[in-house]
Amino acid sequence: MQEFQANAGQAKQVVIIGGGPSGLTAGYELTAAEIPVTVLEKHAIVGGIARTESYKGFLFDMGGHRFFSKSEAVNNFWDKLLSDRFLVRPRQSRIYYRGKFFDYPLRAVNAFRNLGLIETCLIMLSCLRWKAFPHKQEKTFEQWVTNRFGRRLYKIFFESYTEKVWGISCSELSADWAAQRIKGLSLKTAVLTALGKKDKGIKTLIESFKYPEKGPGMMWEEVASRITSNEGELCLNANVTGIHRVGNKILSIESGGSDSQGCCVNVGTHFISSMPLSELVLKMDPPAPEKVRFAADQLCYRDFLTVCLIVDIPHVFSDNWIYIHDSNVKVGRVQNYKNWSPEMVPEEGQSSLGLEYFCNEGDSIWNMPDDELVELAKQEMKSLGLLEIEDVIDGCVFRVEKSYPVYDSTYKEHLQVLREFVEDFENLQTIGRNGLHRYNNQDHAMLTGIIAAG
């Protein structure tokens, strides 16, 4: 990471692309150190993927963001800014599979009852078989999971949901994603957890987490407020249209409003970017070398949209969220916002749900009209046995582009080309999930912002 040293006689000025967790964290740290900062955010609200959307007084979390971290720096950051506005929420989630609900983390009695004796025995035999004769190479997600859990459990609890999320076969998804996201989790760990043994460090199995009263965007709105009060500049609806450079030095960032009217040139001495790495490279002027542009074109992203339903009943189900492992419906996960925080729902006798549909920008789901998406969501909730259609009194849709950097079979080689090109710039750093093309959590993204500002 470059230190923030300007040329002799030149005042420091940092331009940050992106007003999500990583960009805002970097901006906060820099303005606290009295370094001038301009943050460019293309949306009308801050928070990036961790923003809180609103509709008729109802609040919606785009993805469900637990505030839990093993990082002391991140926990101190959260507590310093919003300590008195956090709720401590119990984690409760389930998996819907073949018309039944499985507790997640798994619990022995519940799992055994749903699977039955024969299926349970077949799962154990499958695990033993793959332990004895594993795939010799673990290049794909399918191979990685099968070697640890057996093929039968892979088919039940991993394949359908994973392919829904990523839109590609598990045989095309890199093992890197499994190693990163479910590292340390094994059949032994799952069985011990199911039997009530305390887990000693698997992050995905935490029992409780902190959550801002009004959703994750509450944190990022507070950070944005601190930046501006420290004389930093925050530009909303500022979509980056050009990145001007001379050799391996960035000179300025050109941004325009979402309505394409007017533009602004943001000059700086140092630049920090959390925008998708491929976009960063492809918007450079003069253009990056052909090899680099080709690599940028090959990086893939997965998008999603949330269909938000307002329900005229006070209690729908007790989970924070439910994973839908059923290929007969398109929905991948269902959030119950009232169970994240009661303040997400303005009417005590009502509830709100968020149905997440994983898709690609421009595909049939992404382009479906909002009213049709709301009808689809209502029908799917009925088919899952979670709601009656007449319970839904209103709905809306929020689309979130480039939410997940895809770890396909070729991503690593293309990412290496881009990293080598970007790291050669003397005054540019990339941070965050999309800036690094790494599927990390909110706290990890914040750490990259802290490091960049250090």
Short mmCIF file of C-alpha atoms in Angstrom, two decimals:
data_model
loop_
_atom_site.label_atom_id
_atom_site.label_comp_id
_atom_site.label_asym_id
_atom_site.label_seq_id
_atom_site.Cartn_x
_atom_site.Cartn_y
_atom_site.Cartn_z
CA MET A 1 0.00 0.00 0.00
CA GLN A 2 1.30 3.44 -0.88
CA GLU A 3 1.80 5.96 1.87
CA PHE A 4 -0.02 9.25 1.52
CA GLN A 5 2.90 11.46 0.54
CA ALA A 6 2.25 14.22 -1.94
CA ASN A 7 4.92 15.76 -4.11
CA ALA A 8 6.93 18.57 -2.59
CA GLY A 9 4.77 21.65 -2.30
CA GLN A 10 1.64 19.82 -3.37
CA ALA A 11 -1.26 19.53 -0.92
CA LYS A 12 -2.63 16.05 -0.37
CA GLN A 13 -6.04 15.34 -1.86
CA VAL A 14 -7.54 11.84 -1.89
CA VAL A 15 -10.38 10.83 -4.22
CA ILE A 16 -12.28 7.68 -3.21
CA ILE A 17 -14.48 5.83 -5.68
CA GLY A 18 -17.35 4.11 -3.89
CA GLY A 19 -19.42 4.94 -0.80
CA GLY A 20 -19.74 1.41 0.53
CA PRO A 21 -18.16 -0.03 3.70
CA SER A 22 -14.58 -0.02 2.39
CA GLY A 23 -14.66 3.40 0.74
CA LEU A 24 -16.43 5.13 3.62
CA THR A 25 -14.14 3.52 6.19
CA ALA A 26 -11.12 4.80 4.28
CA GLY A 27 -12.72 8.24 4.00
CA TYR A 28 -13.46 8.37 7.71
CA GLU A 29 -9.90 7.39 8.67
CA LEU A 30 -8.39 9.95 6.30
CA THR A 31 -10.61 12.88 7.33
CA ALA A 32 -9.97 12.02 10.97
CA ALA A 33 -6.27 12.50 10.11
CA GLU A 34 -7.17 15.87 8.51
CA ILE A 35 -6.40 14.70 4.97
CA PRO A 36 -8.81 16.22 2.39
CA VAL A 37 -11.08 13.61 0.84
CA THR A 38 -13.72 13.44 -1.87
CA VAL A 39 -15.95 10.34 -1.93
CA LEU A 40 -17.80 9.55 -5.16
CA GLU A 41 -20.89 7.34 -4.81
CA LYS A 42 -22.96 6.50 -7.87
CA HIS A 43 -26.19 5.84 -5.96
CA ALA A 44 -28.43 8.33 -4.20
CA ILE A 45 -27.67 6.74 -0.82
CA VAL A 46 -24.51 5.43 0.78
CA GLY A 47 -23.71 1.92 1.93
CA GLY A 48 -23.11 0.07 -1.33
CA ILE A 49 -24.26 -3.52 -0.99
CA ALA A 50 -24.75 -2.81 2.74
CA ARG A 51 -27.19 0.03 2.19
CA THR A 52 -30.69 0.19 3.67
CA GLU A 53 -33.47 0.87 1.17
CA SER A 54 -36.88 2.23 2.13
CA TYR A 55 -40.44 2.06 0.83
CA LYS A 56 -43.48 3.66 2.52
CA GLY A 57 -41.68 3.70 5.87
CA PHE A 58 -40.53 0.08 5.64
CA LEU A 59 -36.77 -0.54 5.68
CA PHE A 60 -35.00 -3.25 3.68
CA ASP A 61 -31.51 -4.68 4.08
CA MET A 62 -29.95 -5.67 0.75
CA GLY A 63 -28.63 -9.10 1.64
CA GLY A 64 -28.86 -9.37 5.40
CA HIS A 65 -25.77 -7.95 7.14
CA ARG A 66 -24.72 -9.37 10.47
CA PHE A 67 -22.40 -7.12 12.47
CA PHE A 68 -19.96 -9.69 13.76
CA SER A 69 -16.20 -9.65 13.46
CA LYS A 70 -13.09 -11.19 14.97
CA SER A 71 -11.25 -7.94 14.22
CA GLU A 72 -10.76 -5.68 17.22
CA ALA A 73 -10.25 -2.70 14.91
CA VAL A 74 -13.61 -3.27 13.20
CA ASN A 75 -15.51 -3.86 16.45
CA ASN A 76 -14.01 -0.69 17.93
CA PHE A 77 -15.01 1.23 14.79
CA TRP A 78 -18.62 0.05 15.04
CA ASP A 79 -18.89 0.68 18.78
CA LYS A 80 -17.37 4.15 18.53
CA LEU A 81 -19.87 5.29 15.92
CA LEU A 82 -23.09 3.49 16.78
CA SER A 83 -22.69 1.73 20.13
CA ASP A 84 -26.02 2.83 21.62
CA ARG A 85 -28.03 1.96 18.50
CA PHE A 86 -27.12 -1.72 18.16
CA LEU A 87 -29.44 -4.59 18.95
CA VAL A 88 -28.08 -8.03 19.87
CA ARG A 89 -30.02 -10.51 17.74
CA PRO A 90 -30.16 -14.28 18.06
CA ARG A 91 -29.23 -16.08 14.87
CA GLN A 92 -32.02 -18.29 13.62
CA SER A 93 -32.07 -19.68 10.11
CA ARG A 94 -33.29 -22.77 8.31
CA ILE A 95 -32.88 -24.59 5.02
CA TYR A 96 -35.95 -25.48 2.96
CA TYR A 97 -35.40 -28.77 1.14
CA ARG A 98 -37.94 -31.19 -0.35
CA GLY A 99 -40.85 -29.55 1.44
CA LYS A 100 -39.18 -29.68 4.87
CA PHE A 101 -37.33 -27.19 7.02
CA PHE A 102 -33.92 -28.07 8.39
CA ASP A 103 -32.42 -26.08 11.23
CA TYR A 104 -29.17 -24.38 10.25
CA PRO A 105 -26.77 -24.94 11.91
CA LEU A 106 -27.96 -28.53 11.79
CA ARG A 107 -29.50 -30.10 14.88
CA ALA A 108 -29.39 -33.85 15.23
CA VAL A 109 -33.03 -34.59 16.06
CA ASN A 110 -34.41 -32.20 13.46
CA ALA A 111 -32.08 -33.44 10.71
CA PHE A 112 -32.69 -37.10 11.52
CA ARG A 113 -36.45 -36.61 11.57
CA ASN A 114 -36.46 -34.85 8.20
CA LEU A 115 -34.00 -37.15 6.44
CA GLY A 116 -35.09 -40.45 7.94
CA LEU A 117 -32.95 -43.39 9.01
CA ILE A 118 -32.20 -44.73 5.52
CA GLU A 119 -31.12 -41.37 4.07
CA THR A 120 -29.01 -40.62 7.14
CA CYS A 121 -27.19 -43.95 6.79
CA LEU A 122 -26.63 -43.35 3.06
CA ILE A 123 -25.14 -39.93 3.82
CA MET A 124 -22.70 -41.43 6.32
CA LEU A 125 -21.71 -44.21 3.91
CA SER A 126 -21.19 -41.66 1.13
CA CYS A 127 -18.95 -39.58 3.40
CA LEU A 128 -16.86 -42.63 4.33
CA ARG A 129 -16.55 -43.62 0.67
CA TRP A 130 -15.24 -40.18 -0.35
CA LYS A 131 -12.93 -39.99 2.66
CA ALA A 132 -11.41 -43.31 1.57
CA PHE A 133 -11.29 -42.51 -2.16
CA PRO A 134 -11.37 -38.71 -2.58
CA HIS A 135 -10.94 -36.68 -5.74
CA LYS A 136 -7.20 -36.46 -6.27
CA GLN A 137 -7.51 -32.83 -7.30
CA GLU A 138 -9.73 -30.15 -5.76
CA LYS A 139 -10.07 -27.66 -8.60
CA THR A 140 -13.85 -27.21 -8.40
CA PHE A 141 -16.40 -26.44 -5.70
CA GLU A 142 -18.01 -29.82 -6.35
CA GLN A 143 -14.75 -31.69 -5.75
CA TRP A 144 -13.86 -29.67 -2.64
CA VAL A 145 -17.23 -30.21 -0.94
CA THR A 146 -17.58 -33.87 -1.98
CA ASN A 147 -14.19 -34.73 -0.50
CA ARG A 148 -15.27 -33.35 2.89
CA PHE A 149 -18.94 -34.22 3.10
CA GLY A 150 -19.53 -37.01 0.59
CA ARG A 151 -21.46 -36.74 -2.64
CA ARG A 152 -24.87 -37.41 -1.14
CA LEU A 153 -24.73 -34.53 1.34
CA TYR A 154 -23.24 -32.33 -1.37
CA LYS A 155 -26.29 -33.01 -3.57
CA ILE A 156 -28.71 -32.29 -0.71
CA PHE A 157 -27.30 -29.21 0.99
CA PHE A 158 -24.80 -27.61 -1.41
CA GLU A 159 -25.50 -28.12 -5.10
CA SER A 160 -28.93 -26.57 -5.69
CA TYR A 161 -28.44 -23.43 -3.60
CA THR A 162 -24.89 -22.80 -4.82
CA GLU A 163 -25.92 -23.04 -8.47
CA LYS A 164 -28.83 -20.67 -7.77
CA VAL A 165 -26.47 -18.11 -6.31
CA TRP A 166 -23.79 -18.27 -8.99
CA GLY A 167 -25.76 -19.25 -12.09
CA ILE A 168 -23.12 -21.77 -13.15
CA SER A 169 -22.55 -25.47 -12.46
CA CYS A 170 -20.64 -26.36 -9.30
CA SER A 171 -18.21 -28.15 -11.62
CA GLU A 172 -17.37 -24.73 -13.15
CA LEU A 173 -17.07 -22.89 -9.82
CA SER A 174 -13.55 -22.71 -8.43
CA ALA A 175 -12.65 -24.55 -5.22
CA ASP A 176 -11.19 -21.23 -4.04
CA TRP A 177 -14.67 -20.01 -3.16
CA ALA A 178 -15.40 -23.07 -0.98
CA ALA A 179 -12.00 -22.86 0.71
CA GLN A 180 -12.60 -19.18 1.50
CA ARG A 181 -16.26 -19.28 2.57
CA ILE A 182 -16.58 -22.59 4.42
CA LYS A 183 -12.99 -23.07 5.54
CA GLY A 184 -12.75 -25.18 8.69
CA LEU A 185 -16.25 -26.61 8.36
CA SER A 186 -16.30 -30.41 8.12
CA LEU A 187 -18.77 -33.22 8.59
CA LYS A 188 -17.31 -33.74 12.05
CA THR A 189 -17.89 -30.08 12.91
CA ALA A 190 -21.44 -30.22 11.55
CA VAL A 191 -22.22 -33.39 13.51
CA LEU A 192 -20.81 -31.97 16.75
CA THR A 193 -22.83 -28.80 16.24
CA ALA A 194 -25.95 -30.85 15.54
CA LEU A 195 -25.39 -32.69 18.81
CA GLY A 196 -25.21 -29.42 20.71
CA LYS A 197 -21.43 -29.13 21.06
CA LYS A 198 -20.12 -25.58 21.08
CA ASP A 199 -18.34 -24.53 17.94
CA LYS A 200 -14.93 -22.97 18.59
CA GLY A 201 -14.40 -20.72 15.66
CA ILE A 202 -16.48 -21.44 12.58
CA LYS A 203 -17.65 -17.95 11.77
CA THR A 204 -20.72 -19.02 9.81
CA LEU A 205 -22.13 -20.80 12.89
CA ILE A 206 -22.25 -17.88 15.33
CA GLU A 207 -25.28 -17.87 17.62
CA SER A 208 -25.87 -14.11 17.87
CA PHE A 209 -24.81 -10.87 16.22
CA LYS A 210 -25.20 -7.11 16.52
CA TYR A 211 -27.48 -5.21 14.19
CA PRO A 212 -28.27 -1.47 13.87
CA GLU A 213 -31.83 -0.56 14.79
CA LYS A 214 -32.59 0.71 11.30
CA GLY A 215 -30.49 -1.66 9.24
CA PRO A 216 -26.85 -1.60 8.06
CA GLY A 217 -27.30 1.65 6.16
CA MET A 218 -27.68 3.38 9.51
CA MET A 219 -23.98 2.73 10.18
CA TRP A 220 -22.86 4.02 6.78
CA GLU A 221 -25.05 7.09 6.95
CA GLU A 222 -23.37 7.91 10.25
CA VAL A 223 -19.90 7.38 8.78
CA ALA A 224 -20.81 9.62 5.82
CA SER A 225 -22.01 12.29 8.24
CA ARG A 226 -18.71 12.13 10.15
CA ILE A 227 -16.77 12.50 6.89
CA THR A 228 -18.63 15.66 5.89
CA SER A 229 -18.43 17.09 9.41
CA ASN A 230 -14.65 16.58 9.17
CA GLU A 231 -14.72 18.75 6.00
CA GLY A 232 -14.64 15.83 3.60
CA GLU A 233 -16.77 15.98 0.46
CA LEU A 234 -19.37 13.35 -0.41
CA CYS A 235 -20.82 13.35 -3.92
CA LEU A 236 -23.94 11.22 -4.46
CA ASN A 237 -25.28 10.22 -7.88
CA ALA A 238 -21.69 10.51 -9.05
CA ASN A 239 -21.17 7.75 -11.58
CA VAL A 240 -17.53 7.45 -12.67
CA THR A 241 -17.27 7.89 -16.44
CA GLY A 242 -13.54 8.29 -16.94
CA ILE A 243 -10.22 7.76 -15.16
CA HIS A 244 -7.50 9.96 -16.58
CA ARG A 245 -3.90 8.88 -16.26
CA VAL A 246 -0.39 9.59 -17.48
CA GLY A 247 1.65 6.43 -17.56
CA ASN A 248 1.36 4.78 -14.16
CA LYS A 249 -0.09 7.78 -12.37
CA ILE A 250 -3.77 8.73 -12.02
CA LEU A 251 -4.48 12.43 -12.51
CA SER A 252 -8.25 12.78 -12.12
CA ILE A 253 -11.61 11.04 -12.04
CA GLU A 254 -14.47 12.22 -14.22
CA SER A 255 -17.95 11.63 -12.85
CA GLY A 256 -21.44 12.46 -14.01
CA GLY A 257 -24.92 12.46 -12.50
CA SER A 258 -27.23 9.48 -12.85
CA ASP A 259 -29.34 11.54 -15.23
CA SER A 260 -26.27 12.00 -17.50
CA GLN A 261 -26.50 15.76 -17.10
CA GLY A 262 -23.31 17.57 -16.26
CA CYS A 263 -19.96 16.15 -15.24
CA CYS A 264 -17.32 16.83 -12.65
CA VAL A 265 -13.56 16.34 -12.82
CA ASN A 266 -12.08 15.34 -9.46
CA VAL A 267 -8.34 16.02 -9.28
CA GLY A 268 -6.28 14.35 -6.59
CA THR A 269 -2.84 13.28 -5.49
CA HIS A 270 -3.97 9.81 -4.42
CA PHE A 271 -6.89 7.60 -5.43
CA ILE A 272 -8.67 4.71 -3.73
CA SER A 273 -11.19 2.59 -5.64
CA SER A 274 -13.79 0.10 -4.49
CA MET A 275 -15.56 0.00 -7.86
CA PRO A 276 -15.47 -3.32 -9.74
CA LEU A 277 -11.89 -3.93 -10.83
CA SER A 278 -12.92 -4.61 -14.41
CA GLU A 279 -14.79 -1.29 -14.66
CA LEU A 280 -11.87 0.60 -13.15
CA VAL A 281 -9.52 -0.71 -15.84
CA LEU A 282 -11.95 -0.33 -18.74
CA LYS A 283 -12.69 3.32 -17.89
CA MET A 284 -9.05 4.41 -18.01
CA ASP A 285 -7.96 7.07 -20.46
CA PRO A 286 -5.64 6.44 -22.25
CA PRO A 287 -6.92 2.86 -22.42
CA ALA A 288 -5.10 0.03 -20.69
CA PRO A 289 -3.12 -2.39 -22.88
CA GLU A 290 -5.17 -4.84 -24.92
CA LYS A 291 -4.14 -7.83 -22.79
CA VAL A 292 -5.36 -6.04 -19.66
CA ARG A 293 -8.65 -4.99 -21.24
CA PHE A 294 -9.24 -8.57 -22.37
CA ALA A 295 -8.66 -9.83 -18.81
CA ALA A 296 -11.10 -7.21 -17.50
CA ASP A 297 -13.76 -8.36 -19.96
CA GLN A 298 -13.38 -11.95 -18.72
CA LEU A 299 -14.04 -11.21 -15.04
CA CYS A 300 -17.63 -12.09 -14.18
CA TYR A 301 -20.03 -10.80 -11.54
CA ARG A 302 -23.33 -12.05 -10.18
CA ASP A 303 -26.18 -9.66 -9.47
CA PHE A 304 -29.33 -10.02 -7.43
CA LEU A 305 -32.60 -8.31 -6.77
CA THR A 306 -34.79 -8.27 -3.69
CA VAL A 307 -38.55 -8.44 -3.99
CA CYS A 308 -39.87 -6.81 -0.83
CA LEU A 309 -43.31 -7.89 0.34
CA ILE A 310 -45.38 -6.04 2.92
CA VAL A 311 -47.51 -8.54 4.79
CA ASP A 312 -50.65 -7.80 6.78
CA ILE A 313 -49.87 -10.23 9.61
CA PRO A 314 -47.67 -9.51 12.66
CA HIS A 315 -45.63 -12.74 12.61
CA VAL A 316 -44.66 -14.85 9.60
CA PHE A 317 -41.87 -17.11 10.86
CA SER A 318 -39.22 -16.86 13.58
CA ASP A 319 -36.12 -17.06 11.36
CA ASN A 320 -33.90 -14.16 10.38
CA TRP A 321 -33.69 -15.82 6.97
CA ILE A 322 -34.43 -19.10 5.19
CA TYR A 323 -32.26 -20.65 2.48
CA ILE A 324 -34.36 -22.14 -0.32
CA HIS A 325 -32.71 -25.34 -1.63
CA ASP A 326 -35.50 -26.10 -4.05
CA SER A 327 -35.03 -25.94 -7.81
CA ASN A 328 -38.79 -25.70 -8.38
CA VAL A 329 -38.78 -22.05 -7.30
CA LYS A 330 -36.48 -19.26 -8.41
CA VAL A 331 -36.08 -17.53 -5.02
CA GLY A 332 -32.79 -18.27 -3.27
CA ARG A 333 -33.26 -16.80 0.20
CA VAL A 334 -36.03 -15.17 2.19
CA GLN A 335 -35.28 -12.42 4.74
CA ASN A 336 -37.64 -11.61 7.59
CA TYR A 337 -36.78 -8.00 8.41
CA LYS A 338 -38.86 -7.73 11.56
CA ASN A 339 -36.69 -10.44 13.12
CA TRP A 340 -33.57 -8.42 12.33
CA SER A 341 -35.03 -5.34 14.00
CA PRO A 342 -38.65 -4.39 14.85
CA GLU A 343 -37.84 -0.84 13.72
CA MET A 344 -37.57 -2.05 10.13
CA VAL A 345 -41.38 -2.35 10.15
CA PRO A 346 -43.38 0.81 11.00
CA GLU A 347 -46.69 -0.98 11.67
CA GLU A 348 -46.78 -3.36 14.64
CA GLY A 349 -49.46 -5.57 13.10
CA GLN A 350 -47.56 -6.03 9.84
CA SER A 351 -44.36 -7.70 8.63
CA SER A 352 -42.00 -7.33 5.72
CA LEU A 353 -40.08 -9.96 3.78
CA GLY A 354 -37.30 -9.82 1.22
CA LEU A 355 -37.12 -12.54 -1.42
CA GLU A 356 -33.67 -12.62 -3.01
CA TYR A 357 -33.38 -13.65 -6.64
CA PHE A 358 -29.84 -14.22 -7.89
CA CYS A 359 -29.50 -13.25 -11.55
CA ASN A 360 -27.33 -11.54 -14.14
CA GLU A 361 -27.87 -7.93 -15.07
CA GLY A 362 -29.95 -7.90 -18.24
CA ASP A 363 -31.34 -11.45 -17.99
CA SER A 364 -35.03 -12.35 -17.85
CA ILE A 365 -35.34 -12.04 -14.06
CA TRP A 366 -33.43 -8.76 -13.93
CA ASN A 367 -35.56 -7.26 -16.71
CA MET A 368 -38.90 -8.54 -15.42
CA PRO A 369 -41.27 -5.65 -14.56
CA ASP A 370 -41.57 -4.94 -10.85
CA ASP A 371 -45.26 -5.84 -10.66
CA GLU A 372 -44.59 -9.22 -12.26
CA LEU A 373 -41.74 -9.87 -9.83
CA VAL A 374 -44.03 -9.10 -6.90
CA GLU A 375 -46.60 -11.56 -8.28
CA LEU A 376 -43.90 -14.19 -8.76
CA ALA A 377 -42.75 -13.72 -5.18
CA LYS A 378 -46.28 -14.07 -3.85
CA GLN A 379 -46.84 -17.28 -5.80
CA GLU A 380 -43.54 -18.76 -4.66
CA MET A 381 -44.19 -17.92 -1.01
CA LYS A 382 -47.51 -19.73 -1.30
CA SER A 383 -45.92 -22.79 -2.94
CA LEU A 384 -43.34 -22.91 -0.13
CA GLY A 385 -46.11 -22.83 2.46
CA LEU A 386 -44.83 -19.63 4.04
CA LEU A 387 -47.64 -17.22 3.10
CA GLU A 388 -51.06 -16.98 1.56
CA ILE A 389 -51.29 -14.65 -1.43
CA GLU A 390 -53.99 -12.55 0.22
CA ASP A 391 -51.63 -11.82 3.14
CA VAL A 392 -49.50 -9.61 0.87
CA ILE A 393 -50.79 -6.05 0.67
CA ASP A 394 -47.95 -4.31 -1.17
CA GLY A 395 -44.50 -4.87 -2.64
CA CYS A 396 -41.53 -3.29 -4.35
CA VAL A 397 -38.24 -4.32 -5.97
CA PHE A 398 -34.62 -3.25 -5.45
CA ARG A 399 -31.87 -4.32 -7.85
CA VAL A 400 -28.24 -4.65 -6.75
CA GLU A 401 -25.71 -4.96 -9.56
CA LYS A 402 -22.30 -6.65 -9.28
CA SER A 403 -22.97 -8.01 -5.81
CA TYR A 404 -20.77 -11.08 -6.05
CA PRO A 405 -17.41 -11.44 -7.82
CA VAL A 406 -17.56 -14.83 -9.54
CA TYR A 407 -14.85 -17.44 -8.94
CA ASP A 408 -15.18 -19.34 -12.19
CA SER A 409 -12.60 -21.70 -13.64
CA THR A 410 -10.57 -18.93 -15.32
CA TYR A 411 -10.96 -15.99 -12.93
CA LYS A 412 -7.57 -16.43 -11.24
CA GLU A 413 -5.44 -15.99 -14.36
CA HIS A 414 -7.37 -12.90 -15.48
CA LEU A 415 -7.32 -11.41 -11.98
CA GLN A 416 -3.56 -11.81 -11.85
CA VAL A 417 -3.17 -9.78 -15.05
CA LEU A 418 -5.34 -7.00 -13.63
CA ARG A 419 -3.58 -6.96 -10.28
CA GLU A 420 -0.16 -6.65 -11.90
CA PHE A 421 -1.40 -3.74 -14.01
CA VAL A 422 -3.12 -1.88 -11.16
CA GLU A 423 -0.35 -2.42 -8.62
CA ASP A 424 2.05 -0.65 -10.97
CA PHE A 425 0.24 2.67 -10.38
CA GLU A 426 2.08 4.82 -7.89
CA ASN A 427 -0.99 6.61 -6.50
CA LEU A 428 -3.84 4.11 -6.81
CA GLN A 429 -5.13 1.49 -4.37
CA THR A 430 -8.06 -0.89 -4.81
CA ILE A 431 -10.12 -2.02 -1.84
CA GLY A 432 -13.33 -3.83 -0.91
CA ARG A 433 -15.15 -6.79 -2.38
CA ASN A 434 -15.28 -5.59 -5.97
CA GLY A 435 -12.09 -3.57 -5.90
CA LEU A 436 -10.16 -6.73 -5.05
CA HIS A 437 -12.54 -9.17 -6.78
CA ARG A 438 -12.73 -11.11 -3.55
CA TYR A 439 -15.97 -12.33 -2.00
CA ASN A 440 -15.35 -10.94 1.47
CA ASN A 441 -17.66 -9.84 4.25
CA GLN A 442 -18.46 -6.32 5.43
CA ASP A 443 -15.79 -6.38 8.16
CA HIS A 444 -13.11 -7.61 5.75
CA ALA A 445 -14.02 -4.82 3.32
CA MET A 446 -13.66 -2.30 6.15
CA LEU A 447 -10.21 -3.63 7.01
CA THR A 448 -9.06 -3.01 3.44
CA GLY A 449 -10.25 0.59 3.83
CA ILE A 450 -8.40 0.99 7.11
CA ILE A 451 -5.20 -0.40 5.59
CA ALA A 452 -5.46 1.82 2.52
CA ALA A 453 -5.83 4.92 4.70
CA GLY A 454 -3.00 3.89 7.06
#
